[in-house]
mmCIF file of C-alpha atoms and ligand atoms in Angstrom:
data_model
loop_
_atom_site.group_PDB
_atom_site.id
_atom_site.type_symbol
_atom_site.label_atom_id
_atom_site.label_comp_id
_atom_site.label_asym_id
_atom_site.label_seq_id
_atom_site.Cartn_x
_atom_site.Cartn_y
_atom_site.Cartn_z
ATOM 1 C CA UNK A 824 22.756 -29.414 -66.550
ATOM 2 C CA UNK A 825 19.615 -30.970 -65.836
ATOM 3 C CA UNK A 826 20.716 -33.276 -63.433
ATOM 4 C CA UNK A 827 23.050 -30.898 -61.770
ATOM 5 C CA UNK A 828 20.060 -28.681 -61.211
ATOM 6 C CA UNK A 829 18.361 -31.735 -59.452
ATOM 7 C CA UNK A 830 20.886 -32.691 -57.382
ATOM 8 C CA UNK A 831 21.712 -29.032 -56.152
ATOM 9 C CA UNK A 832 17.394 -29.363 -55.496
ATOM 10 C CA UNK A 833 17.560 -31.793 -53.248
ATOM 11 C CA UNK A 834 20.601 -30.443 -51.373
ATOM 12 C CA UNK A 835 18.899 -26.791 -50.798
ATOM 13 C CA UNK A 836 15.659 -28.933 -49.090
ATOM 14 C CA UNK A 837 18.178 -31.130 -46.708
ATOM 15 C CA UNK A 838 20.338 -27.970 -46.211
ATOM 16 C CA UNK A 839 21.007 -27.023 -42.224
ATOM 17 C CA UNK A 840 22.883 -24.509 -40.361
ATOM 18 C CA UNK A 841 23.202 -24.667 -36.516
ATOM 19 C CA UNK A 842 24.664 -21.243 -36.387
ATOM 20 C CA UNK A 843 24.944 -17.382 -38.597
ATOM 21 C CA UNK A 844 28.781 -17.944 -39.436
ATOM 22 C CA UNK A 845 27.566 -21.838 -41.273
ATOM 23 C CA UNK A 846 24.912 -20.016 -43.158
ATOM 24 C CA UNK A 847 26.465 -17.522 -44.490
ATOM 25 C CA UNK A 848 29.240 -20.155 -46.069
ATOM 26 C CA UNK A 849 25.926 -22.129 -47.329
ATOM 27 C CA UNK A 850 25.209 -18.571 -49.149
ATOM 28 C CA UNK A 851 28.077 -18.237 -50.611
ATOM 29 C CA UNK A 852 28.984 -21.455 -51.694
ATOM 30 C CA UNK A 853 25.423 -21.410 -53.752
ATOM 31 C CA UNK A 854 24.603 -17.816 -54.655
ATOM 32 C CA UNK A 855 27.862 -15.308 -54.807
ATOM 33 C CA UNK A 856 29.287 -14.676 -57.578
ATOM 34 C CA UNK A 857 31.742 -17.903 -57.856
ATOM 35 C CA UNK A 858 28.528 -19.662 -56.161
ATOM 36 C CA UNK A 859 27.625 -23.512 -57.772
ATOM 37 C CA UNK A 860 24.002 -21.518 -58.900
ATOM 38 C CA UNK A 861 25.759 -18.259 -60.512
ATOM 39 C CA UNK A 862 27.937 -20.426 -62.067
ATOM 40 C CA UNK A 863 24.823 -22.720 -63.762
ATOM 41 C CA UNK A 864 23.944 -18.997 -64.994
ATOM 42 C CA UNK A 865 26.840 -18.568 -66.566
ATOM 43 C CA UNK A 866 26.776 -22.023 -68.285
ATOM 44 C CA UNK A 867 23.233 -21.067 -69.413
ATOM 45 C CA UNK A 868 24.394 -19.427 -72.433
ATOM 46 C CA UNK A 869 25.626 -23.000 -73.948
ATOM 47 C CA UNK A 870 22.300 -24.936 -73.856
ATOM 48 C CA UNK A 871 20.816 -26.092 -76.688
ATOM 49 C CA UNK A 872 18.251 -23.307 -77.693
ATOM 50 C CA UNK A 873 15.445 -25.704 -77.698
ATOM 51 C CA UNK A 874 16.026 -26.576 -74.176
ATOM 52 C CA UNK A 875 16.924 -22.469 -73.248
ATOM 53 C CA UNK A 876 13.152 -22.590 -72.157
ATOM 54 C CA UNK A 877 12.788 -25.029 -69.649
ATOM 55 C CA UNK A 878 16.208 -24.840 -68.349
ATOM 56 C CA UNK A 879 15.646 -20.983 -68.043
ATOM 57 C CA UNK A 880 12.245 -21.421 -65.551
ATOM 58 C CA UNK A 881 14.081 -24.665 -64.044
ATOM 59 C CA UNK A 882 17.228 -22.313 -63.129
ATOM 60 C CA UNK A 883 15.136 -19.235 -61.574
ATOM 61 C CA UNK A 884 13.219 -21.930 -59.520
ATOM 62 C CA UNK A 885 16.519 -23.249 -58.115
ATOM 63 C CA UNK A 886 17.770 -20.109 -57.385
ATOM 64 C CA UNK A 887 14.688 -18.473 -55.386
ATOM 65 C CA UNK A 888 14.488 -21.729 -53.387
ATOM 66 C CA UNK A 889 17.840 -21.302 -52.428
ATOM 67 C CA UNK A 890 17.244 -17.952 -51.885
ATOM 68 C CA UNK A 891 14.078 -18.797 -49.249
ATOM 69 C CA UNK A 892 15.871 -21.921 -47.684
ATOM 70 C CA UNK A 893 18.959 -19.281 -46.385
ATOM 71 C CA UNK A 894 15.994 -16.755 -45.457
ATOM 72 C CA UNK A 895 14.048 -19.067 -43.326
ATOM 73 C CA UNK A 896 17.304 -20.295 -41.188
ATOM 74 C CA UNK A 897 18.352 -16.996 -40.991
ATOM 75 C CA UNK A 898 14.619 -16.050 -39.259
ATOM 76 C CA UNK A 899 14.848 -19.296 -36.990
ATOM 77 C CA UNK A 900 18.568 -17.884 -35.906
ATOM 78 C CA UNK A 901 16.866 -14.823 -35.055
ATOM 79 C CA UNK A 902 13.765 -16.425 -32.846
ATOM 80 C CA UNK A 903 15.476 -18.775 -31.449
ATOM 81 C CA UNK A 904 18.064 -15.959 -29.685
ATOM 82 C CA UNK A 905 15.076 -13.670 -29.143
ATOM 83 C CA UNK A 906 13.546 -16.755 -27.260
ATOM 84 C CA UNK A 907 17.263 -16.807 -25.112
ATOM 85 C CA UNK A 908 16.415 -13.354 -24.320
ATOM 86 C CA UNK A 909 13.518 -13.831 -22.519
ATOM 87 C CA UNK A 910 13.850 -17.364 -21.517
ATOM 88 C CA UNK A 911 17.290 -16.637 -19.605
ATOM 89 C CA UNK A 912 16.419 -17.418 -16.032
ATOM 90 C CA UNK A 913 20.211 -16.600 -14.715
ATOM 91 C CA UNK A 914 20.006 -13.297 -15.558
ATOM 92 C CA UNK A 915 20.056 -10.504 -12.934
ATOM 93 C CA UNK A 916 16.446 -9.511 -11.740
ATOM 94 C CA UNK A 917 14.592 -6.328 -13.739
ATOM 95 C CA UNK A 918 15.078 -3.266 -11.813
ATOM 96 C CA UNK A 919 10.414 -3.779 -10.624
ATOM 97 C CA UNK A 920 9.756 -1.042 -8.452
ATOM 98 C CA UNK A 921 8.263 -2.041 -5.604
ATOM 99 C CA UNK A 922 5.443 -0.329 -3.787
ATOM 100 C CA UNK A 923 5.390 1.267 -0.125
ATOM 101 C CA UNK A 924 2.691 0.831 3.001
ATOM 102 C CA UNK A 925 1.148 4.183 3.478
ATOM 103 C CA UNK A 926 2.637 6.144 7.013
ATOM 104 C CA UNK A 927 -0.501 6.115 8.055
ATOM 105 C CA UNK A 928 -0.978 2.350 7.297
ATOM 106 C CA UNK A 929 2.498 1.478 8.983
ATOM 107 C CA UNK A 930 1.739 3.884 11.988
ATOM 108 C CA UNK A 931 -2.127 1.959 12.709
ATOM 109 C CA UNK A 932 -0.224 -1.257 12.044
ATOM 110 C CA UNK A 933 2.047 -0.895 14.349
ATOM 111 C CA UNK A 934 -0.718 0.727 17.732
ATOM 112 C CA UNK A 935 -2.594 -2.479 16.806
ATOM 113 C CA UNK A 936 0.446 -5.073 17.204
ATOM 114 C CA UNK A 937 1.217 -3.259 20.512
ATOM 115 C CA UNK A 938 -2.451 -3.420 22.209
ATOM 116 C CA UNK A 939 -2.770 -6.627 20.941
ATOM 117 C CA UNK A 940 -0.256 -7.826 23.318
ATOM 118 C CA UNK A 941 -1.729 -6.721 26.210
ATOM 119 C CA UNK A 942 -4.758 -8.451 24.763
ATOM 120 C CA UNK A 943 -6.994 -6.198 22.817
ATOM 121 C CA UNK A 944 -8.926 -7.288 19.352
ATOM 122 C CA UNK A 945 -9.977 -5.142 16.701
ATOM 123 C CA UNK A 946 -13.800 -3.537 16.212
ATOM 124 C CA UNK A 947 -14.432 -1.565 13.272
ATOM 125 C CA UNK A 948 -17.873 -0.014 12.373
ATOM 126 C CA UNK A 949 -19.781 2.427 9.863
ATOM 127 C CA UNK A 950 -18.158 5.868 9.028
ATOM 128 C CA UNK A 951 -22.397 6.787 8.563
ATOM 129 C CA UNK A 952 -23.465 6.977 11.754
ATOM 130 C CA UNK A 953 -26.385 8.352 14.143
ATOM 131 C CA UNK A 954 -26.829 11.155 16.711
ATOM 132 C CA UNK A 955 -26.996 8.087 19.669
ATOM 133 C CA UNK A 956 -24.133 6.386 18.484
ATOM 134 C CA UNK A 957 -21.988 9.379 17.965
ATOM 135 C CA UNK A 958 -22.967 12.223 21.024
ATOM 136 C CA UNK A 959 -26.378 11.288 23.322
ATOM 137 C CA UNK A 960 -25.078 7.600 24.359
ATOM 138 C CA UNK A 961 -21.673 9.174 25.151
ATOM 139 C CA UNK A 962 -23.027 11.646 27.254
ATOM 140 C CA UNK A 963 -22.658 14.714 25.039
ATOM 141 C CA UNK A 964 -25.535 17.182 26.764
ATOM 142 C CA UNK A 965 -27.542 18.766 24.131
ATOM 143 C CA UNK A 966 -25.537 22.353 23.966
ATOM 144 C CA UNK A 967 -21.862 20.565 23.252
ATOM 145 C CA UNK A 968 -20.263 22.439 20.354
ATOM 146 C CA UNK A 969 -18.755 18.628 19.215
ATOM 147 C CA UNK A 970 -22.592 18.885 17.822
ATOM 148 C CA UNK A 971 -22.555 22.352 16.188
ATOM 149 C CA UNK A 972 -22.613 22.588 12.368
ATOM 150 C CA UNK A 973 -19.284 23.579 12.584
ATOM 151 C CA UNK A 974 -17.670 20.841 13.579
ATOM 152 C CA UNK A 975 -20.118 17.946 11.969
ATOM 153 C CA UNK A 976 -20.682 17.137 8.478
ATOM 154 C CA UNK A 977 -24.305 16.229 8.213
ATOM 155 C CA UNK A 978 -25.708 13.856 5.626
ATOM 156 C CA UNK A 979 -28.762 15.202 3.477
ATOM 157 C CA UNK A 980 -29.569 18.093 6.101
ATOM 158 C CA UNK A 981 -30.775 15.714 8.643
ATOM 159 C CA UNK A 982 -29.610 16.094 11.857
ATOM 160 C CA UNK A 983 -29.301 12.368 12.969
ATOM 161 C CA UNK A 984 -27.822 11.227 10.293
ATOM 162 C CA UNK A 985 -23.616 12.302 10.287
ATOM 163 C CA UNK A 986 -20.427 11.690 9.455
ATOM 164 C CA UNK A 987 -18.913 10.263 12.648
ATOM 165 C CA UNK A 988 -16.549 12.673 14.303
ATOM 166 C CA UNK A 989 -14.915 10.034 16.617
ATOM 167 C CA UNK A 990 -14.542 6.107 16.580
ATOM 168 C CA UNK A 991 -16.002 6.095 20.178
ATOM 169 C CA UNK A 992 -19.468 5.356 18.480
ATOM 170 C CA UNK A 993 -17.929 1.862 17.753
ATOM 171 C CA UNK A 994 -17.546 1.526 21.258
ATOM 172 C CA UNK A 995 -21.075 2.480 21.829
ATOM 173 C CA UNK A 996 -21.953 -0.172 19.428
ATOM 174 C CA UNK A 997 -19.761 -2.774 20.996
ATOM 175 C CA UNK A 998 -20.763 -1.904 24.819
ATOM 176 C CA UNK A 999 -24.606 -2.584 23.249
ATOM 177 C CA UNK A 1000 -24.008 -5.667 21.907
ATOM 178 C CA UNK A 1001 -21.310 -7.616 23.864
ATOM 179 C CA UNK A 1002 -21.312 -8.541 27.666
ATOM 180 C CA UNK A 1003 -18.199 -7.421 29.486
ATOM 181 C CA UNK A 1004 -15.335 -8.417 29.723
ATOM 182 C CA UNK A 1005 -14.764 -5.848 26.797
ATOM 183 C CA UNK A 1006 -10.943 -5.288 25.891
ATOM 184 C CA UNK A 1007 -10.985 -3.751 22.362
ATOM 185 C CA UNK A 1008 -9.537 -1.331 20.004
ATOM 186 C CA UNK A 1009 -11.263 0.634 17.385
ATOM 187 C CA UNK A 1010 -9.086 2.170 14.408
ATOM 188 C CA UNK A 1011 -10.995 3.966 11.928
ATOM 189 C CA UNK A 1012 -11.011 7.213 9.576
ATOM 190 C CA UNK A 1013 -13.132 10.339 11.038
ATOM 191 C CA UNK A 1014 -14.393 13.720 9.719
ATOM 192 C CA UNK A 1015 -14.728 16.851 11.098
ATOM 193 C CA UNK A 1016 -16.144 19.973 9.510
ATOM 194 C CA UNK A 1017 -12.776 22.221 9.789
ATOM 195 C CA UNK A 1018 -10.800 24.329 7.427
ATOM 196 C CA UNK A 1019 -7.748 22.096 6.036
ATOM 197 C CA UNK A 1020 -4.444 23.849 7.367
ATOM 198 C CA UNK A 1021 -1.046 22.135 8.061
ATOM 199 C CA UNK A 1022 -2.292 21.024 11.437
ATOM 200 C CA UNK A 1023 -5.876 20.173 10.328
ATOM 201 C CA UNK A 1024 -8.159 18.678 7.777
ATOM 202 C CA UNK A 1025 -11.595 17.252 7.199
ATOM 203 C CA UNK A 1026 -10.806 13.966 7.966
ATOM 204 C CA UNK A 1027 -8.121 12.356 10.270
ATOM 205 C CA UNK A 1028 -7.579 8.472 11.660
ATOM 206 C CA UNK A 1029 -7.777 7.310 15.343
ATOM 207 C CA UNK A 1030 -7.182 4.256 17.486
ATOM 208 C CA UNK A 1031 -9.460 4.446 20.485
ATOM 209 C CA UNK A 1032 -9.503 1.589 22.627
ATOM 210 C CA UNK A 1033 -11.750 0.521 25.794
ATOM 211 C CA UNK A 1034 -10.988 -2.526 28.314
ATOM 212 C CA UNK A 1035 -14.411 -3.159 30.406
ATOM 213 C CA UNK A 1036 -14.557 -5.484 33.719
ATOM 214 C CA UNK A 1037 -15.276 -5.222 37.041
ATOM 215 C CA UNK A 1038 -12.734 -3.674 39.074
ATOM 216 C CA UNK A 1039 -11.002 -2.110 36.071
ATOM 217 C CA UNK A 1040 -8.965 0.903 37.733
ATOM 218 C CA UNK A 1041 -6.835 4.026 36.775
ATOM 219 C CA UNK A 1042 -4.237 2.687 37.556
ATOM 220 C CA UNK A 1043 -4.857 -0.235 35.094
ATOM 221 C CA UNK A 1044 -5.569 2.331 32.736
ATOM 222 C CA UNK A 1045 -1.661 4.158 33.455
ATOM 223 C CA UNK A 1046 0.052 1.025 33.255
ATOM 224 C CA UNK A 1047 -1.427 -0.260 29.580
ATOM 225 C CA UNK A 1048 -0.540 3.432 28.380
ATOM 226 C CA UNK A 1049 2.671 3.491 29.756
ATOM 227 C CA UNK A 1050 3.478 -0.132 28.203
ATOM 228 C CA UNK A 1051 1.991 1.597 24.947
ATOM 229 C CA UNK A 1052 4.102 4.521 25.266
ATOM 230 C CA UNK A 1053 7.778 2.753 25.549
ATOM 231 C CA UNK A 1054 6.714 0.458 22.767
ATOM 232 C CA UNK A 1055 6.287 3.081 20.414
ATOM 233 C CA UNK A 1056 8.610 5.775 21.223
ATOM 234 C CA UNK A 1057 11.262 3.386 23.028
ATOM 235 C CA UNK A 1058 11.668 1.904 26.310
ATOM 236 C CA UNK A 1059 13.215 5.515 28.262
ATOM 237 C CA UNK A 1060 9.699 7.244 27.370
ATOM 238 C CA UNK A 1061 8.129 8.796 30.169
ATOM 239 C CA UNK A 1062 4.574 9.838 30.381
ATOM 240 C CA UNK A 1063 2.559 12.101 32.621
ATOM 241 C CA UNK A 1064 -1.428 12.708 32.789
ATOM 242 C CA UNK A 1065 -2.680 15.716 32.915
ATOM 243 C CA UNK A 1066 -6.816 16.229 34.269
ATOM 244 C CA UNK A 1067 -8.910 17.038 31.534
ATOM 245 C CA UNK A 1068 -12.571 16.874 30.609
ATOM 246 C CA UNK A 1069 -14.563 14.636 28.045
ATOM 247 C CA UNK A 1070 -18.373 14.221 28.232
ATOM 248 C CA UNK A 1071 -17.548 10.310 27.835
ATOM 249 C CA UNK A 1072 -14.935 9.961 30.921
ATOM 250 C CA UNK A 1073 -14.654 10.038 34.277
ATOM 251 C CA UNK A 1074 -11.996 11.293 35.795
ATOM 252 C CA UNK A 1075 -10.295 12.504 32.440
ATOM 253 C CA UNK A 1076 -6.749 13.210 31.500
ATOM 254 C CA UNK A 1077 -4.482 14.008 28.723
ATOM 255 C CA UNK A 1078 -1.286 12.456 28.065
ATOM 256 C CA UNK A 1079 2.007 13.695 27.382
ATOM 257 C CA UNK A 1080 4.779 11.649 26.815
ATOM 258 C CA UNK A 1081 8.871 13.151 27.189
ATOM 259 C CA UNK A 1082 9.627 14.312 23.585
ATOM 260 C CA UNK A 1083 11.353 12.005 21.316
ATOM 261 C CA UNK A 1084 13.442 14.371 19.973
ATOM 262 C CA UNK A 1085 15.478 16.638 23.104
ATOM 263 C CA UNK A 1086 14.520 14.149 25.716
ATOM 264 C CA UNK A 1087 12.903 16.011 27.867
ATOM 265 C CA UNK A 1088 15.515 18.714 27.381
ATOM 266 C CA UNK A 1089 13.615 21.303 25.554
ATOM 267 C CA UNK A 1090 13.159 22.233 21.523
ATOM 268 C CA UNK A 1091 11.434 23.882 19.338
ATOM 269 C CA UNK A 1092 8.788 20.615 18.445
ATOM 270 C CA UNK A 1093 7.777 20.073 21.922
ATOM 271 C CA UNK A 1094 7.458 24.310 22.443
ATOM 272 C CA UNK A 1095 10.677 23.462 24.800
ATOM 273 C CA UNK A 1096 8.301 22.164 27.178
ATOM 274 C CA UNK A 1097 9.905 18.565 27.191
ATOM 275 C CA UNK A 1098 6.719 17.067 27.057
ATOM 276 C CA UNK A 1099 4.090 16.132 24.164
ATOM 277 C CA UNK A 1100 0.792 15.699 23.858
ATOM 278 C CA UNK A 1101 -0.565 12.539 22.351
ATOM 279 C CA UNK A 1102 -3.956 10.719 23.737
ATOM 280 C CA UNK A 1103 -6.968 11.649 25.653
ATOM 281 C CA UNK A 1104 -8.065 9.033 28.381
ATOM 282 C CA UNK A 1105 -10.312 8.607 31.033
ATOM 283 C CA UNK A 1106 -12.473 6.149 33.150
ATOM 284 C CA UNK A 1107 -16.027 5.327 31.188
ATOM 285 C CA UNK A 1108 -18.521 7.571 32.830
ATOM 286 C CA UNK A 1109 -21.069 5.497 34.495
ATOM 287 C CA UNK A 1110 -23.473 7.319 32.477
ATOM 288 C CA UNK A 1111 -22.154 5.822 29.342
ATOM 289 C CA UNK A 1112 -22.452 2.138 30.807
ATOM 290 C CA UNK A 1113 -26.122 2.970 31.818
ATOM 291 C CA UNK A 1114 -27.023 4.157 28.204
ATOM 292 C CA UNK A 1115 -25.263 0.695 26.836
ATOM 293 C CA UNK A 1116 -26.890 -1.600 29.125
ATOM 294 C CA UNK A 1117 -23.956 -2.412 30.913
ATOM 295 C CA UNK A 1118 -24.468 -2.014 35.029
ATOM 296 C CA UNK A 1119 -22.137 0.874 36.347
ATOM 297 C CA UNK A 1120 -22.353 -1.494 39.696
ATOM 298 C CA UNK A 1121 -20.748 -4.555 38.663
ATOM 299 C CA UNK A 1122 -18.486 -3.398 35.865
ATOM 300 C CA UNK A 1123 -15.990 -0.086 34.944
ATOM 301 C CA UNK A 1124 -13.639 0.676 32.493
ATOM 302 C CA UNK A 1125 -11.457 2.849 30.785
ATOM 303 C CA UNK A 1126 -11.199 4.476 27.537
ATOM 304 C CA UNK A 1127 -8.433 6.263 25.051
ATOM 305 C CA UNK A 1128 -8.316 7.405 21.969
ATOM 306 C CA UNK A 1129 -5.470 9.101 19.790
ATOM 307 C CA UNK A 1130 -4.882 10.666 16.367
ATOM 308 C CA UNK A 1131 -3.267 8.091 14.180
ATOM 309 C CA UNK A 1132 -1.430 11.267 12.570
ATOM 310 C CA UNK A 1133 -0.107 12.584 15.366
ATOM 311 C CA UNK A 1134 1.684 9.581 16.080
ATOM 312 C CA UNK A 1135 3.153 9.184 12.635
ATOM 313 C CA UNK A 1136 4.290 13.351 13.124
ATOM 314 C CA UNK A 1137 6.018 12.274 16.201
ATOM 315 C CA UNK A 1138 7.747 9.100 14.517
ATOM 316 C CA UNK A 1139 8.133 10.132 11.314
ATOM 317 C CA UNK A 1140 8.781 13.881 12.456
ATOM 318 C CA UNK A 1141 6.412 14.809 9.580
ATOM 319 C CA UNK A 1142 5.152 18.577 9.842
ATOM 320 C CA UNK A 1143 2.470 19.026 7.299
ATOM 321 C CA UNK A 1144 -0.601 17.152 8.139
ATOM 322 C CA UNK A 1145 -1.716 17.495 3.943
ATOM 323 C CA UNK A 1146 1.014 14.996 3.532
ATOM 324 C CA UNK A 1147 -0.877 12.036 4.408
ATOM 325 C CA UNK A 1148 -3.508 12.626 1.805
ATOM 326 C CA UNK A 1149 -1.696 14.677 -1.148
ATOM 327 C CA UNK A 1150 -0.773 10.822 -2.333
ATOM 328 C CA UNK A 1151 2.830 12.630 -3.321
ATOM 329 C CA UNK A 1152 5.199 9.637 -4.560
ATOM 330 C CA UNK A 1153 8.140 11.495 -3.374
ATOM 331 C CA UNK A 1154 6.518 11.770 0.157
ATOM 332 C CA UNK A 1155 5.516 7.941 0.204
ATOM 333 C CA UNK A 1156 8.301 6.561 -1.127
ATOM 334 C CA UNK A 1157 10.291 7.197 1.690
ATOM 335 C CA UNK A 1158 8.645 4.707 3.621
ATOM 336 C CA UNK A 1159 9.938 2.094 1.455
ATOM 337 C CA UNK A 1160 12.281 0.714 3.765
ATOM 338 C CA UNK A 1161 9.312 0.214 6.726
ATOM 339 C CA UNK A 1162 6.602 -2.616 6.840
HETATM 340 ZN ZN1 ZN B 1692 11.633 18.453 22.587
#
């Protein structure tokens, strides 16, 4: 018995199994019932009883390393498929959910791309800004209500310190700084101090832009707008400018383009007018070139300036400005598909 005990010993330490269905023959060849071990147990009872002892504590040993040998192939069976699991690199993809540019984002994009080729670079500047920068330099006299406390968030009570209420003091900063030719656009978040409805909140995006030379004319002015207009809305857009007023610009207009959605026909989104508003324009008033150092003589310009959020209403068709900032996933996620 001794020796058979050895011999089984050795076997259980060179055992191997290269799959579940081997093992579990290895297990029952050693440990069922008719198992080479059980059976040693069974012989047991016809050792001498001075060797009962030692063969007893021999026995048990055999038996519990057979016991661990089967456990520890069964546990490398186990990693080694968990390991096939992960390591699979043909399987299909994992359903990753992938994130969305905000409307907002797509719509800013996309003014940029157009502008920029007919030429125009980007200027961005502070959202903190100055009394110069944002009304005197841009010829706002001293009574315009764009100054009242309604309409401008103050910082700390002090009256020349402010939120900006247009990008146009990036143009003022620009037009100080940089000799002309100027062709630029300036996109940038704005705040206004006005109750937060459907149609308005505190704070709203524009893209204003401003091309400088000399002999810049209105009609240069039409022309990049009307490029602008057929890019974005598609190439049978027609515009029209109606005169308007804006301390800044001289002569100003408003533009309308044909709406998107009836063509021009008439429907309820364009008031059955036909037409939509979307940008404010004008040529620089000389003024403003004076109080930049730029010399009204030699050079003019032209300026515009729209509401990034208007533009993505009219794309996206969108009729609650709140949208843009409530951050709602099921409001964003629809602009999956866009880049
Ligand atoms: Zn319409």
């Amino acid at each position: 018995m001794r020796t058979k005990i050895a011999q089984l010993r050795a076997e259980i330490e060179a055992l191997t199994a290269s799959n579940a269905e081997e093992l579990e023959k290895l297990r029952i060849r050693l440990l069922s019932k008719k198992g080479e071990i059980t059976s040693l147990f069974n012989d047991f009872r016809n050792v001498a009883n001075e060797e009962k002892r030692e063969m007893g504590v021999l026995l048990n040993e055999l038996k519990q390393a057979a016991q661990e040998k089967i456990n520890t192939l069964k546990e490398s069976f186990a990693k080694r498929q968990e390991d096939n699991t992960v390591g699979d690199l043909t399987r299909s993809a994992l359903p990753l959910k992938i994130g969305s540019r905000h409307p907002l984002s797509l719509v800013k994009h996309e003014i940029a791309a157009i502008f920029s080729r007919l030429g125009f670079s980007i200027a961005e500047g502070p959202e903190i800004e100055d009394d110069w920068h944002v009304f005197t330099a841009l010829n706002f006299p001293l009574e315009h209500p764009a100054r009242d406390m309604q309409d401008t968030f103050f910082v700390e009570r002090n009256p020349d310190i402010l939120l900006r209420t247009h990008t146009s003091s990036v143009q003022v900063r620009v037009m100080e700084n940089r000799k002309p030719p100027i062709r630029l656009i300036f996109p940038g978040r704005v705040y206004r101090n006005e109750a937060i409805s459907y149609r308005a909140h505190c704070f709203f995006h524009q893209v204003e832009g401003l091309y400088i030379d000399r002999e810049v004319s209105f009609a240069d002015l039409k022309q990049a707008l009307l490029y602008f207009a057929r890019e974005m809305f598609g190439s049978e857009t027609r515009i029209r400018l109606r005169p308007s007023y804006f301390p800044f610009t001289e002569p100003s207009a408003e533009m309308d383009i044909s709406c998107n959605i009836c063509h021009g026909k008439g429907c309820a989104f364009c008031k059955h007018s036909g037409w939509v508003e979307i940008l404010g324009c004008g040529m620089v008033d000389p003024n403003v070139l004076k109080n930049c150092g730029i010399d009204p003589e030699q050079y003019s310009g032209y300026a515009f300036g729209m509401g990034v959020e208007r533009i993505a209403n009219l794309k996206y068709r969108t009729k609650d400005l709140r949208l843009f900032s409530e951050n709602d996933i099921r409001f964003l996620e629809q602009f999956r598909a866009a880049f």
